[in-house]
């Protein structure tokens, strides 16, 4: 299977050898970089609640990406060091956010929240900010907005300066902390990623503004999870786990209200040797446990908790229905200006 895909779960083929090297003391784990990703939600196919539960915005990483090519994920990316700079702020204090995110430094907590808002704007064109602490901008289209977005992507403009020049405040109260996953120690590129939920602000709409994605879609979490279970949609463990967690909610508002009760204990994969085979697991998430045979080029073998042995087909889009509504670009005739993000392979799905 290409890229070590089993079910709809993505596994790099080099993982078994790296796991064995780590167990033998031959591999020094890289220090994870801080990152943030956002599950944007809206109610119903036209933005109104229809009783079927909220839709979530997902993007598909280009097949050419070195990390998780073809996998479905959420808008997100690494923390820019300038995200710690003083920024116009509304909502819970930085100290409150630090306690919620499991951090001791309020400046680092601000940086994570700032990265979540900035990356959502960079990759989806959605901005969680307003002129006051109780307003949100209603339209982020237009050449002037696009110029600023491109400057943020190219790191020519800090998010603090962007907010200052537009007289906006970051609305941290529009985010709910949902989960925290850390890339396994055997991965050369590692992220400590906080997952947030947020509702699509009235008047705004998503678009594929990322150079890393070839497709975006609004889809019900249950439908996306079903596509994963059938092996049709490729995802990494944090992505499918967060999707399953959203399935019980009837609206975006209900999901946001539940964010305060979400467990933010970091999830870090564990690997152990069983003879020459490798057993890979994520504590508290038994469905992702894999038994990797001694032959490194063999696909991981799902255990009894896996739901399907069907191979993934990452280029197959979700089955179109009323619950999956692809995004229309804000300017469909104008191609996105290529830019080199500071962290090109950041989350979406960081583990």
CSV table of N, CA and C in Angstrom, one decimal, residues 7-8 222-233 235 240 244 247 287 306-310:
chain,number,residue,atom,x,y,z
A,7,UNK,N,-6.7,0.8,6.2
A,7,UNK,CA,-8.0,1.5,6.5
A,7,UNK,C,-7.9,2.8,5.7
A,8,UNK,N,-8.3,3.9,6.4
A,8,UNK,CA,-8.0,5.2,5.8
A,8,UNK,C,-6.9,5.9,6.6
A,222,UNK,N,-19.8,12.5,10.8
A,222,UNK,CA,-20.1,11.1,10.7
A,222,UNK,C,-19.9,10.6,9.3
A,223,UNK,N,-20.1,11.5,8.3
A,223,UNK,CA,-19.9,11.1,6.9
A,223,UNK,C,-18.4,11.0,6.6
A,224,UNK,N,-17.6,11.9,7.1
A,224,UNK,CA,-16.2,11.9,6.9
A,224,UNK,C,-15.6,10.6,7.6
A,225,UNK,N,-16.1,10.3,8.8
A,225,UNK,CA,-15.6,9.1,9.5
A,225,UNK,C,-16.0,7.9,8.8
A,226,UNK,N,-17.2,7.8,8.2
A,226,UNK,CA,-17.6,6.7,7.4
A,226,UNK,C,-16.7,6.5,6.2
A,227,UNK,N,-16.3,7.6,5.6
A,227,UNK,CA,-15.4,7.5,4.4
A,227,UNK,C,-14.0,7.0,4.8
A,228,UNK,N,-13.6,7.3,6.0
A,228,UNK,CA,-12.3,6.8,6.6
A,228,UNK,C,-12.5,5.3,6.8
A,229,UNK,N,-13.6,4.9,7.5
A,229,UNK,CA,-13.8,3.5,7.8
A,229,UNK,C,-13.8,2.6,6.5
A,230,UNK,N,-14.3,3.2,5.4
A,230,UNK,CA,-14.4,2.4,4.2
A,230,UNK,C,-13.1,2.5,3.4
A,231,UNK,N,-12.1,3.2,4.0
A,231,UNK,CA,-10.8,3.3,3.3
A,231,UNK,C,-10.8,4.3,2.1
A,232,UNK,N,-11.8,5.2,2.1
A,232,UNK,CA,-11.9,6.1,0.9
A,232,UNK,C,-11.3,7.4,1.2
A,233,UNK,N,-11.2,7.8,2.5
A,233,UNK,CA,-10.6,9.1,2.9
A,233,UNK,C,-9.4,8.8,3.9
A,235,UNK,N,-6.7,9.7,6.6
A,235,UNK,CA,-6.6,10.7,7.7
A,235,UNK,C,-5.5,10.1,8.7
A,240,UNK,N,-9.2,11.7,12.6
A,240,UNK,CA,-10.3,10.8,12.7
A,240,UNK,C,-10.8,10.8,14.2
A,244,UNK,N,-14.7,11.8,15.2
A,244,UNK,CA,-15.6,10.9,16.0
A,244,UNK,C,-16.1,11.6,17.2
A,247,UNK,N,-19.3,13.8,16.5
A,247,UNK,CA,-20.5,13.2,16.0
A,247,UNK,C,-21.7,13.3,16.9
A,287,UNK,N,-8.4,2.1,18.7
A,287,UNK,CA,-8.7,1.8,17.3
A,287,UNK,C,-7.4,2.0,16.4
A,306,UNK,N,-9.6,-2.4,14.7
A,306,UNK,CA,-9.7,-1.7,13.4
A,306,UNK,C,-11.0,-2.1,12.8
A,307,UNK,N,-11.5,-1.2,12.0
A,307,UNK,CA,-12.9,-1.3,11.5
A,307,UNK,C,-12.9,-1.9,10.0
A,308,UNK,N,-11.8,-1.9,9.3
A,308,UNK,CA,-11.9,-2.3,8.0
A,308,UNK,C,-10.5,-2.6,7.4
A,309,UNK,N,-10.3,-3.5,6.5
A,309,UNK,CA,-9.0,-3.8,5.9
A,309,UNK,C,-9.0,-3.2,4.5
A,310,UNK,N,-10.0,-2.4,4.1
A,310,UNK,CA,-10.0,-1.8,2.8
A,310,UNK,C,-8.9,-0.8,2.6
